Amino acid sequence: AICSMLHHKRLSLVTGKRGENGIVIPGTEKIVEQSLYAAYDKFLFDRVKNLFNSYRFGEAKTILSQIIVFDEKEKYEELILAYDLWDKFDHKAAFERLKEVRDVRISQNKSFLGRLNHAEQNRMTFILADLLNNASRRIEEGKYDDAVARLYRTIELIAQVKLLDYGLDDLSDKKFTMDDLKEKKIDPSRYATYADDKGRLRLGLEKKFELLKDLGWEEANRIYLENKRLKDLLKKRNNSILAHGLEPVEKETAEGLFNEVKEYARIILQNIDELMECARFPEL
């Protein structure tokens, strides 16, 4: 029976009419093929759950399609597709698939996505929490280069969110301009080389933090400008294969950078831990 299950072979048993002491009466024996679909389906669904919990959504979808009888098959198809989309930052499509799914395990996730998709002024704070969670998942998978790339973007987003507090939009196509700096009483000459032909400024990471310091945000020094540890960690990112070098990122680097960035995110977003918890992927 075990071998037939493991190797997907036909399993037959011999049955018949039983007489005294439960012994089959000779001549009444017959061969019956045993259906193993229920056992196969249970085995396959356990694999689906393990794959989902490991963020291997494509494989989970493939295995789920092999299950023959499962009342909630459509529901789990939607869950897998939704979280696959979410993991790729397609928040709108993920929410559209999740909003009709009834499952207590995803209620706070649906709330988070709903607020993210419908937020206007504070949408980037939800993106910030989501980026940190995404980086955490990549660390779990051992994809340290991917994790560090997301954390670098998170640091930049911290600066961009803070610039918004000063009325300077660095996130949309309507980039802030040299004239905006003049209105803020900032000497624009330091940033003139970063302006395009329409005066819109396209600043790199360090220049963003320099501008924040000029605007009076002292945390710019602590987070980036005078933060040797963070710059050392980012240097390893710059030397990685996914950036400008050929060196792989090690686990210690990714975890260290994650802890640093999360601490700095908390400076501009005190409820970052709460938001990250609301956006944490469930376990099936």
PDB file of C-alpha atoms in Angstrom:
ATOM      1  CA  ALA A   1       0.000   0.000   0.000  1.00  0.00           C
ATOM      2  CA  ILE A   2       2.841   2.388   0.850  1.00  0.00           C
ATOM      3  CA  CYS A   3       4.689   1.611  -2.391  1.00  0.00           C
ATOM      4  CA  SER A   4       1.567   2.083  -4.497  1.00  0.00           C
ATOM      5  CA  MET A   5       1.065   5.488  -2.890  1.00  0.00           C
ATOM      6  CA  LEU A   6       4.666   6.608  -3.345  1.00  0.00           C
ATOM      7  CA  HIS A   7       4.970   5.399  -6.927  1.00  0.00           C
ATOM      8  CA  HIS A   8       1.398   6.044  -8.121  1.00  0.00           C
ATOM      9  CA  LYS A   9       0.689   2.375  -8.862  1.00  0.00           C
ATOM     10  CA  ARG A  10      -2.696   0.630  -8.892  1.00  0.00           C
ATOM     11  CA  LEU A  11      -3.639  -0.859  -5.537  1.00  0.00           C
ATOM     12  CA  SER A  12      -5.944  -3.853  -5.403  1.00  0.00           C
ATOM     13  CA  LEU A  13      -7.332  -5.843  -2.495  1.00  0.00           C
ATOM     14  CA  VAL A  14      -9.071  -9.189  -2.222  1.00  0.00           C
ATOM     15  CA  THR A  15     -12.440  -9.239  -0.522  1.00  0.00           C
ATOM     16  CA  GLY A  16     -15.326 -11.723  -0.224  1.00  0.00           C
ATOM     17  CA  LYS A  17     -18.204 -12.930   1.863  1.00  0.00           C
ATOM     18  CA  ARG A  18     -17.087 -13.740   5.384  1.00  0.00           C
ATOM     19  CA  GLY A  19     -18.209 -16.760   7.290  1.00  0.00           C
ATOM     20  CA  GLU A  20     -17.357 -18.193  10.682  1.00  0.00           C
ATOM     21  CA  ASN A  21     -14.708 -16.254  12.634  1.00  0.00           C
ATOM     22  CA  GLY A  22     -14.660 -13.579   9.907  1.00  0.00           C
ATOM     23  CA  ILE A  23     -12.822 -15.811   7.452  1.00  0.00           C
ATOM     24  CA  VAL A  24     -13.623 -15.291   3.756  1.00  0.00           C
ATOM     25  CA  ILE A  25     -15.651 -18.185   2.381  1.00  0.00           C
ATOM     26  CA  PRO A  26     -13.706 -19.940  -0.398  1.00  0.00           C
ATOM     27  CA  GLY A  27     -15.134 -19.204  -3.830  1.00  0.00           C
ATOM     28  CA  THR A  28     -16.542 -15.794  -2.873  1.00  0.00           C
ATOM     29  CA  GLU A  29     -13.264 -13.942  -3.310  1.00  0.00           C
ATOM     30  CA  LYS A  30     -13.120 -11.022  -5.707  1.00  0.00           C
ATOM     31  CA  ILE A  31     -10.462  -8.447  -6.578  1.00  0.00           C
ATOM     32  CA  VAL A  32     -11.343  -4.802  -5.948  1.00  0.00           C
ATOM     33  CA  GLU A  33      -9.228  -1.858  -7.075  1.00  0.00           C
ATOM     34  CA  GLN A  34      -8.838   0.680  -4.297  1.00  0.00           C
ATOM     35  CA  SER A  35      -9.281   4.379  -5.114  1.00  0.00           C
ATOM     36  CA  LEU A  36      -6.374   6.458  -3.794  1.00  0.00           C
ATOM     37  CA  TYR A  37      -7.588   9.849  -5.005  1.00  0.00           C
ATOM     38  CA  ALA A  38      -8.458  11.037  -1.499  1.00  0.00           C
ATOM     39  CA  ALA A  39      -5.004  10.088  -0.221  1.00  0.00           C
ATOM     40  CA  TYR A  40      -3.265  11.645  -3.226  1.00  0.00           C
ATOM     41  CA  ASP A  41      -5.250  14.849  -2.818  1.00  0.00           C
ATOM     42  CA  LYS A  42      -4.388  15.098   0.867  1.00  0.00           C
ATOM     43  CA  PHE A  43      -0.720  14.518   0.092  1.00  0.00           C
ATOM     44  CA  LEU A  44      -0.746  17.098  -2.717  1.00  0.00           C
ATOM     45  CA  PHE A  45      -2.530  19.728  -0.635  1.00  0.00           C
ATOM     46  CA  ASP A  46       0.105  19.389   2.085  1.00  0.00           C
ATOM     47  CA  ARG A  47       2.694  20.158  -0.610  1.00  0.00           C
ATOM     48  CA  VAL A  48       0.659  23.155  -1.779  1.00  0.00           C
ATOM     49  CA  LYS A  49       0.645  24.590   1.749  1.00  0.00           C
ATOM     50  CA  ASN A  50       4.382  24.059   2.200  1.00  0.00           C
ATOM     51  CA  LEU A  51       5.133  25.721  -1.139  1.00  0.00           C
ATOM     52  CA  PHE A  52       2.855  28.675  -0.364  1.00  0.00           C
ATOM     53  CA  ASN A  53       4.495  29.149   3.032  1.00  0.00           C
ATOM     54  CA  SER A  54       7.888  29.151   1.274  1.00  0.00           C
ATOM     55  CA  TYR A  55       6.684  31.852  -1.188  1.00  0.00           C
ATOM     56  CA  ARG A  56       6.993  29.429  -4.144  1.00  0.00           C
ATOM     57  CA  PHE A  57       3.636  30.440  -5.556  1.00  0.00           C
ATOM     58  CA  GLY A  58       4.146  29.204  -9.118  1.00  0.00           C
ATOM     59  CA  GLU A  59       4.917  25.679  -7.933  1.00  0.00           C
ATOM     60  CA  ALA A  60       2.022  25.790  -5.473  1.00  0.00           C
ATOM     61  CA  LYS A  61      -0.377  26.644  -8.302  1.00  0.00           C
ATOM     62  CA  THR A  62       0.938  23.761 -10.439  1.00  0.00           C
ATOM     63  CA  ILE A  63       0.524  21.202  -7.643  1.00  0.00           C
ATOM     64  CA  LEU A  64      -2.940  22.505  -6.750  1.00  0.00           C
ATOM     65  CA  SER A  65      -4.076  21.916 -10.341  1.00  0.00           C
ATOM     66  CA  GLN A  66      -3.287  18.190  -9.891  1.00  0.00           C
ATOM     67  CA  ILE A  67      -5.765  17.764  -7.030  1.00  0.00           C
ATOM     68  CA  ILE A  68      -8.882  15.929  -8.228  1.00  0.00           C
ATOM     69  CA  VAL A  69     -11.504  16.460  -5.516  1.00  0.00           C
ATOM     70  CA  PHE A  70     -11.260  19.541  -3.294  1.00  0.00           C
ATOM     71  CA  ASP A  71     -14.231  21.721  -2.388  1.00  0.00           C
ATOM     72  CA  GLU A  72     -12.057  24.794  -1.713  1.00  0.00           C
ATOM     73  CA  LYS A  73      -9.831  24.443  -4.758  1.00  0.00           C
ATOM     74  CA  GLU A  74     -11.042  27.683  -6.342  1.00  0.00           C
ATOM     75  CA  LYS A  75     -10.509  29.600  -3.107  1.00  0.00           C
ATOM     76  CA  TYR A  76      -6.907  28.444  -2.809  1.00  0.00           C
ATOM     77  CA  GLU A  77      -6.268  29.214  -6.460  1.00  0.00           C
ATOM     78  CA  GLU A  78      -7.299  32.796  -5.760  1.00  0.00           C
ATOM     79  CA  LEU A  79      -5.125  32.940  -2.644  1.00  0.00           C
ATOM     80  CA  ILE A  80      -2.047  31.690  -4.479  1.00  0.00           C
ATOM     81  CA  LEU A  81      -2.537  34.029  -7.430  1.00  0.00           C
ATOM     82  CA  ALA A  82      -3.216  37.004  -5.145  1.00  0.00           C
ATOM     83  CA  TYR A  83      -0.124  36.561  -2.993  1.00  0.00           C
ATOM     84  CA  ASP A  84       2.023  35.892  -6.052  1.00  0.00           C
ATOM     85  CA  LEU A  85       0.876  39.255  -7.439  1.00  0.00           C
ATOM     86  CA  TRP A  86       1.410  40.943  -4.084  1.00  0.00           C
ATOM     87  CA  ASP A  87       4.926  39.537  -3.805  1.00  0.00           C
ATOM     88  CA  LYS A  88       5.627  41.272  -7.133  1.00  0.00           C
ATOM     89  CA  PHE A  89       4.183  44.578  -5.825  1.00  0.00           C
ATOM     90  CA  ASP A  90       1.034  44.436  -7.978  1.00  0.00           C
ATOM     91  CA  HIS A  91      -1.122  45.612  -5.084  1.00  0.00           C
ATOM     92  CA  LYS A  92      -4.250  46.481  -7.056  1.00  0.00           C
ATOM     93  CA  ALA A  93      -4.528  43.134  -8.821  1.00  0.00           C
ATOM     94  CA  ALA A  94      -3.780  41.284  -5.574  1.00  0.00           C
ATOM     95  CA  PHE A  95      -6.542  43.125  -3.739  1.00  0.00           C
ATOM     96  CA  GLU A  96      -9.052  42.441  -6.516  1.00  0.00           C
ATOM     97  CA  ARG A  97      -8.435  38.712  -6.109  1.00  0.00           C
ATOM     98  CA  LEU A  98      -8.401  38.744  -2.319  1.00  0.00           C
ATOM     99  CA  LYS A  99     -11.389  40.935  -1.574  1.00  0.00           C
ATOM    100  CA  GLU A 100     -13.967  38.227  -2.298  1.00  0.00           C
ATOM    101  CA  VAL A 101     -12.090  35.453  -0.465  1.00  0.00           C
ATOM    102  CA  ARG A 102     -13.561  34.580   2.925  1.00  0.00           C
ATOM    103  CA  ASP A 103     -10.809  33.457   5.290  1.00  0.00           C
ATOM    104  CA  VAL A 104     -10.068  34.818   8.751  1.00  0.00           C
ATOM    105  CA  ARG A 105      -6.337  34.313   8.186  1.00  0.00           C
ATOM    106  CA  ILE A 106      -6.206  37.049   5.553  1.00  0.00           C
ATOM    107  CA  SER A 107      -8.584  39.634   7.026  1.00  0.00           C
ATOM    108  CA  GLN A 108      -5.831  42.016   8.138  1.00  0.00           C
ATOM    109  CA  ASN A 109      -4.030  41.559   4.813  1.00  0.00           C
ATOM    110  CA  LYS A 110      -7.156  42.630   2.932  1.00  0.00           C
ATOM    111  CA  SER A 111      -7.472  45.642   5.217  1.00  0.00           C
ATOM    112  CA  PHE A 112      -3.846  46.617   4.556  1.00  0.00           C
ATOM    113  CA  LEU A 113      -4.180  46.291   0.773  1.00  0.00           C
ATOM    114  CA  GLY A 114      -7.454  48.187   0.787  1.00  0.00           C
ATOM    115  CA  ARG A 115      -5.898  51.090   2.670  1.00  0.00           C
ATOM    116  CA  LEU A 116      -2.772  51.026   0.484  1.00  0.00           C
ATOM    117  CA  ASN A 117      -4.743  51.118  -2.753  1.00  0.00           C
ATOM    118  CA  HIS A 118      -7.137  53.837  -1.638  1.00  0.00           C
ATOM    119  CA  ALA A 119      -4.711  56.023   0.319  1.00  0.00           C
ATOM    120  CA  GLU A 120      -3.867  59.394  -1.167  1.00  0.00           C
ATOM    121  CA  GLN A 121      -1.438  61.373   0.974  1.00  0.00           C
ATOM    122  CA  ASN A 122       0.066  58.539   3.037  1.00  0.00           C
ATOM    123  CA  ARG A 123       0.232  55.752   0.448  1.00  0.00           C
ATOM    124  CA  MET A 124       4.025  55.664   0.587  1.00  0.00           C
ATOM    125  CA  THR A 125       3.964  54.730   4.267  1.00  0.00           C
ATOM    126  CA  PHE A 126       2.169  51.504   3.342  1.00  0.00           C
ATOM    127  CA  ILE A 127       4.678  50.890   0.544  1.00  0.00           C
ATOM    128  CA  LEU A 128       7.481  51.381   3.063  1.00  0.00           C
ATOM    129  CA  ALA A 129       6.111  48.651   5.335  1.00  0.00           C
ATOM    130  CA  ASP A 130       5.515  46.370   2.359  1.00  0.00           C
ATOM    131  CA  LEU A 131       9.076  46.823   1.082  1.00  0.00           C
ATOM    132  CA  LEU A 132      10.481  45.822   4.469  1.00  0.00           C
ATOM    133  CA  ASN A 133       8.298  42.705   4.566  1.00  0.00           C
ATOM    134  CA  ASN A 134       9.312  41.823   1.025  1.00  0.00           C
ATOM    135  CA  ALA A 135      12.986  42.135   1.969  1.00  0.00           C
ATOM    136  CA  SER A 136      12.354  39.934   5.010  1.00  0.00           C
ATOM    137  CA  ARG A 137      10.839  37.225   2.783  1.00  0.00           C
ATOM    138  CA  ARG A 138      13.838  37.332   0.473  1.00  0.00           C
ATOM    139  CA  ILE A 139      16.146  36.864   3.478  1.00  0.00           C
ATOM    140  CA  GLU A 140      14.069  33.841   4.555  1.00  0.00           C
ATOM    141  CA  GLU A 141      14.583  32.375   1.080  1.00  0.00           C
ATOM    142  CA  GLY A 142      18.322  33.011   1.183  1.00  0.00           C
ATOM    143  CA  LYS A 143      18.074  35.553  -1.650  1.00  0.00           C
ATOM    144  CA  TYR A 144      20.302  38.084   0.069  1.00  0.00           C
ATOM    145  CA  ASP A 145      21.163  40.117  -3.046  1.00  0.00           C
ATOM    146  CA  ASP A 146      17.445  40.595  -3.750  1.00  0.00           C
ATOM    147  CA  ALA A 147      16.825  41.557  -0.129  1.00  0.00           C
ATOM    148  CA  VAL A 148      19.560  44.203  -0.112  1.00  0.00           C
ATOM    149  CA  ALA A 149      18.285  45.703  -3.380  1.00  0.00           C
ATOM    150  CA  ARG A 150      14.878  46.185  -1.745  1.00  0.00           C
ATOM    151  CA  LEU A 151      16.432  47.636   1.396  1.00  0.00           C
ATOM    152  CA  TYR A 152      18.410  50.165  -0.648  1.00  0.00           C
ATOM    153  CA  ARG A 153      15.128  51.259  -2.224  1.00  0.00           C
ATOM    154  CA  THR A 154      13.597  51.471   1.267  1.00  0.00           C
ATOM    155  CA  ILE A 155      16.303  53.886   2.427  1.00  0.00           C
ATOM    156  CA  GLU A 156      15.623  56.077  -0.585  1.00  0.00           C
ATOM    157  CA  LEU A 157      11.888  55.894   0.104  1.00  0.00           C
ATOM    158  CA  ILE A 158      12.477  57.064   3.687  1.00  0.00           C
ATOM    159  CA  ALA A 159      14.112  60.192   2.274  1.00  0.00           C
ATOM    160  CA  GLN A 160      11.324  60.678  -0.277  1.00  0.00           C
ATOM    161  CA  VAL A 161       8.586  60.320   2.343  1.00  0.00           C
ATOM    162  CA  LYS A 162      10.330  62.884   4.535  1.00  0.00           C
ATOM    163  CA  LEU A 163      10.724  65.275   1.595  1.00  0.00           C
ATOM    164  CA  LEU A 164       6.954  65.102   1.152  1.00  0.00           C
ATOM    165  CA  ASP A 165       6.615  66.429   4.717  1.00  0.00           C
ATOM    166  CA  TYR A 166       8.414  69.536   3.453  1.00  0.00           C
ATOM    167  CA  GLY A 167       6.142  69.765   0.418  1.00  0.00           C
ATOM    168  CA  LEU A 168       8.748  68.453  -2.035  1.00  0.00           C
ATOM    169  CA  ASP A 169       7.481  65.670  -4.298  1.00  0.00           C
ATOM    170  CA  ASP A 170      10.261  63.333  -5.438  1.00  0.00           C
ATOM    171  CA  LEU A 171       7.955  60.382  -6.125  1.00  0.00           C
ATOM    172  CA  SER A 172       5.748  61.386  -9.046  1.00  0.00           C
ATOM    173  CA  ASP A 173       6.561  62.731 -12.500  1.00  0.00           C
ATOM    174  CA  LYS A 174       6.066  66.229 -11.095  1.00  0.00           C
ATOM    175  CA  LYS A 175       9.505  66.404  -9.514  1.00  0.00           C
ATOM    176  CA  PHE A 176      10.238  69.414  -7.339  1.00  0.00           C
ATOM    177  CA  THR A 177      12.210  72.164  -9.049  1.00  0.00           C
ATOM    178  CA  MET A 178      14.895  74.758  -8.425  1.00  0.00           C
ATOM    179  CA  ASP A 179      12.130  77.313  -7.840  1.00  0.00           C
ATOM    180  CA  ASP A 180      10.708  75.107  -5.079  1.00  0.00           C
ATOM    181  CA  LEU A 181      14.071  75.203  -3.307  1.00  0.00           C
ATOM    182  CA  LYS A 182      14.139  79.006  -3.533  1.00  0.00           C
ATOM    183  CA  GLU A 183      10.712  79.130  -1.907  1.00  0.00           C
ATOM    184  CA  LYS A 184      12.105  76.996   0.932  1.00  0.00           C
ATOM    185  CA  LYS A 185      14.995  79.471   1.354  1.00  0.00           C
ATOM    186  CA  ILE A 186      17.481  76.834   0.164  1.00  0.00           C
ATOM    187  CA  ASP A 187      20.469  77.913  -1.924  1.00  0.00           C
ATOM    188  CA  PRO A 188      19.766  76.074  -5.207  1.00  0.00           C
ATOM    189  CA  SER A 189      23.303  76.422  -6.522  1.00  0.00           C
ATOM    190  CA  ARG A 190      24.398  73.233  -4.723  1.00  0.00           C
ATOM    191  CA  TYR A 191      21.805  71.253  -6.647  1.00  0.00           C
ATOM    192  CA  ALA A 192      21.875  73.015 -10.011  1.00  0.00           C
ATOM    193  CA  THR A 193      23.832  70.255 -11.773  1.00  0.00           C
ATOM    194  CA  TYR A 194      21.013  67.810 -10.979  1.00  0.00           C
ATOM    195  CA  ALA A 195      18.294  69.837 -12.692  1.00  0.00           C
ATOM    196  CA  ASP A 196      16.909  68.966 -16.119  1.00  0.00           C
ATOM    197  CA  ASP A 197      16.027  71.482 -18.827  1.00  0.00           C
ATOM    198  CA  LYS A 198      12.754  72.250 -17.018  1.00  0.00           C
ATOM    199  CA  GLY A 199      14.419  72.838 -13.683  1.00  0.00           C
ATOM    200  CA  ARG A 200      13.172  69.555 -12.190  1.00  0.00           C
ATOM    201  CA  LEU A 201      15.646  68.031  -9.753  1.00  0.00           C
ATOM    202  CA  ARG A 202      16.683  64.380  -9.934  1.00  0.00           C
ATOM    203  CA  LEU A 203      18.760  63.771  -6.841  1.00  0.00           C
ATOM    204  CA  GLY A 204      20.659  60.649  -5.878  1.00  0.00           C
ATOM    205  CA  LEU A 205      20.416  59.071  -2.444  1.00  0.00           C
ATOM    206  CA  GLU A 206      23.121  61.141  -0.741  1.00  0.00           C
ATOM    207  CA  LYS A 207      21.894  64.429  -2.247  1.00  0.00           C
ATOM    208  CA  LYS A 208      18.374  63.704  -0.993  1.00  0.00           C
ATOM    209  CA  PHE A 209      19.684  63.435   2.551  1.00  0.00           C
ATOM    210  CA  GLU A 210      21.859  66.525   2.096  1.00  0.00           C
ATOM    211  CA  LEU A 211      18.772  68.448   1.045  1.00  0.00           C
ATOM    212  CA  LEU A 212      16.847  67.150   4.056  1.00  0.00           C
ATOM    213  CA  LYS A 213      19.634  68.424   6.301  1.00  0.00           C
ATOM    214  CA  ASP A 214      19.496  71.821   4.562  1.00  0.00           C
ATOM    215  CA  LEU A 215      15.763  71.825   5.261  1.00  0.00           C
ATOM    216  CA  GLY A 216      16.495  71.384   8.968  1.00  0.00           C
ATOM    217  CA  TRP A 217      15.978  67.635   9.473  1.00  0.00           C
ATOM    218  CA  GLU A 218      18.815  66.678  11.816  1.00  0.00           C
ATOM    219  CA  GLU A 219      18.020  62.951  11.558  1.00  0.00           C
ATOM    220  CA  ALA A 220      19.560  63.070   8.073  1.00  0.00           C
ATOM    221  CA  ASN A 221      22.991  62.862   9.730  1.00  0.00           C
ATOM    222  CA  ARG A 222      22.081  59.899  11.923  1.00  0.00           C
ATOM    223  CA  ILE A 223      20.323  57.924   9.219  1.00  0.00           C
ATOM    224  CA  TYR A 224      22.749  58.440   6.364  1.00  0.00           C
ATOM    225  CA  LEU A 225      25.186  61.341   6.099  1.00  0.00           C
ATOM    226  CA  GLU A 226      27.267  60.458   9.185  1.00  0.00           C
ATOM    227  CA  ASN A 227      26.274  56.791   9.431  1.00  0.00           C
ATOM    228  CA  LYS A 228      29.458  54.841   8.709  1.00  0.00           C
ATOM    229  CA  ARG A 229      27.911  51.444   9.488  1.00  0.00           C
ATOM    230  CA  LEU A 230      25.056  51.969   7.026  1.00  0.00           C
ATOM    231  CA  LYS A 231      27.417  53.182   4.321  1.00  0.00           C
ATOM    232  CA  ASP A 232      29.650  50.140   4.855  1.00  0.00           C
ATOM    233  CA  LEU A 233      26.634  47.861   4.434  1.00  0.00           C
ATOM    234  CA  LEU A 234      25.539  49.728   1.315  1.00  0.00           C
ATOM    235  CA  LYS A 235      29.058  49.471  -0.083  1.00  0.00           C
ATOM    236  CA  LYS A 236      28.708  45.688   0.044  1.00  0.00           C
ATOM    237  CA  ARG A 237      25.434  46.092  -1.819  1.00  0.00           C
ATOM    238  CA  ASN A 238      27.189  48.206  -4.480  1.00  0.00           C
ATOM    239  CA  ASN A 239      29.754  45.437  -4.914  1.00  0.00           C
ATOM    240  CA  SER A 240      27.073  42.776  -5.346  1.00  0.00           C
ATOM    241  CA  ILE A 241      26.223  41.069  -8.631  1.00  0.00           C
ATOM    242  CA  LEU A 242      22.815  42.765  -8.767  1.00  0.00           C
ATOM    243  CA  ALA A 243      24.392  46.217  -8.410  1.00  0.00           C
ATOM    244  CA  HIS A 244      27.815  47.097  -9.798  1.00  0.00           C
ATOM    245  CA  GLY A 245      30.169  44.276  -8.795  1.00  0.00           C
ATOM    246  CA  LEU A 246      30.606  40.530  -8.768  1.00  0.00           C
ATOM    247  CA  GLU A 247      30.511  39.674  -5.073  1.00  0.00           C
ATOM    248  CA  PRO A 248      27.485  37.853  -3.577  1.00  0.00           C
ATOM    249  CA  VAL A 249      25.804  39.404  -0.558  1.00  0.00           C
ATOM    250  CA  GLU A 250      26.135  37.372   2.629  1.00  0.00           C
ATOM    251  CA  LYS A 251      23.356  36.627   5.112  1.00  0.00           C
ATOM    252  CA  GLU A 252      24.984  38.731   7.835  1.00  0.00           C
ATOM    253  CA  THR A 253      25.035  41.776   5.549  1.00  0.00           C
ATOM    254  CA  ALA A 254      21.390  41.407   4.547  1.00  0.00           C
ATOM    255  CA  GLU A 255      20.176  40.887   8.111  1.00  0.00           C
ATOM    256  CA  GLY A 256      22.295  43.745   9.437  1.00  0.00           C
ATOM    257  CA  LEU A 257      21.001  46.127   6.786  1.00  0.00           C
ATOM    258  CA  PHE A 258      17.418  45.011   7.409  1.00  0.00           C
ATOM    259  CA  ASN A 259      17.677  45.814  11.128  1.00  0.00           C
ATOM    260  CA  GLU A 260      19.281  49.195  10.415  1.00  0.00           C
ATOM    261  CA  VAL A 261      16.706  50.225   7.832  1.00  0.00           C
ATOM    262  CA  LYS A 262      13.766  49.124   9.959  1.00  0.00           C
ATOM    263  CA  GLU A 263      15.076  51.245  12.840  1.00  0.00           C
ATOM    264  CA  TYR A 264      15.326  54.306  10.586  1.00  0.00           C
ATOM    265  CA  ALA A 265      11.885  53.688   9.093  1.00  0.00           C
ATOM    266  CA  ARG A 266      10.510  53.851  12.623  1.00  0.00           C
ATOM    267  CA  ILE A 267      11.824  57.440  12.901  1.00  0.00           C
ATOM    268  CA  ILE A 268       9.449  58.696  10.224  1.00  0.00           C
ATOM    269  CA  LEU A 269       6.733  56.098  10.822  1.00  0.00           C
ATOM    270  CA  GLN A 270       6.207  55.183  14.464  1.00  0.00           C
ATOM    271  CA  ASN A 271       3.625  52.500  13.676  1.00  0.00           C
ATOM    272  CA  ILE A 272       5.863  50.683  11.179  1.00  0.00           C
ATOM    273  CA  ASP A 273       5.741  47.464  13.248  1.00  0.00           C
ATOM    274  CA  GLU A 274       1.941  47.500  13.274  1.00  0.00           C
ATOM    275  CA  LEU A 275       1.767  48.069   9.517  1.00  0.00           C
ATOM    276  CA  MET A 276       4.305  45.322   8.833  1.00  0.00           C
ATOM    277  CA  GLU A 277       2.270  42.905  10.940  1.00  0.00           C
ATOM    278  CA  CYS A 278      -0.889  43.766   8.985  1.00  0.00           C
ATOM    279  CA  ALA A 279       0.986  43.110   5.733  1.00  0.00           C
ATOM    280  CA  ARG A 280       2.672  39.884   6.835  1.00  0.00           C
ATOM    281  CA  PHE A 281       1.806  36.960   4.555  1.00  0.00           C
ATOM    282  CA  PRO A 282      -0.211  34.208   6.313  1.00  0.00           C
ATOM    283  CA  GLU A 283       0.777  30.583   6.750  1.00  0.00           C
ATOM    284  CA  LEU A 284      -1.635  28.022   5.387  1.00  0.00           C
TER     285      LEU A 284
END
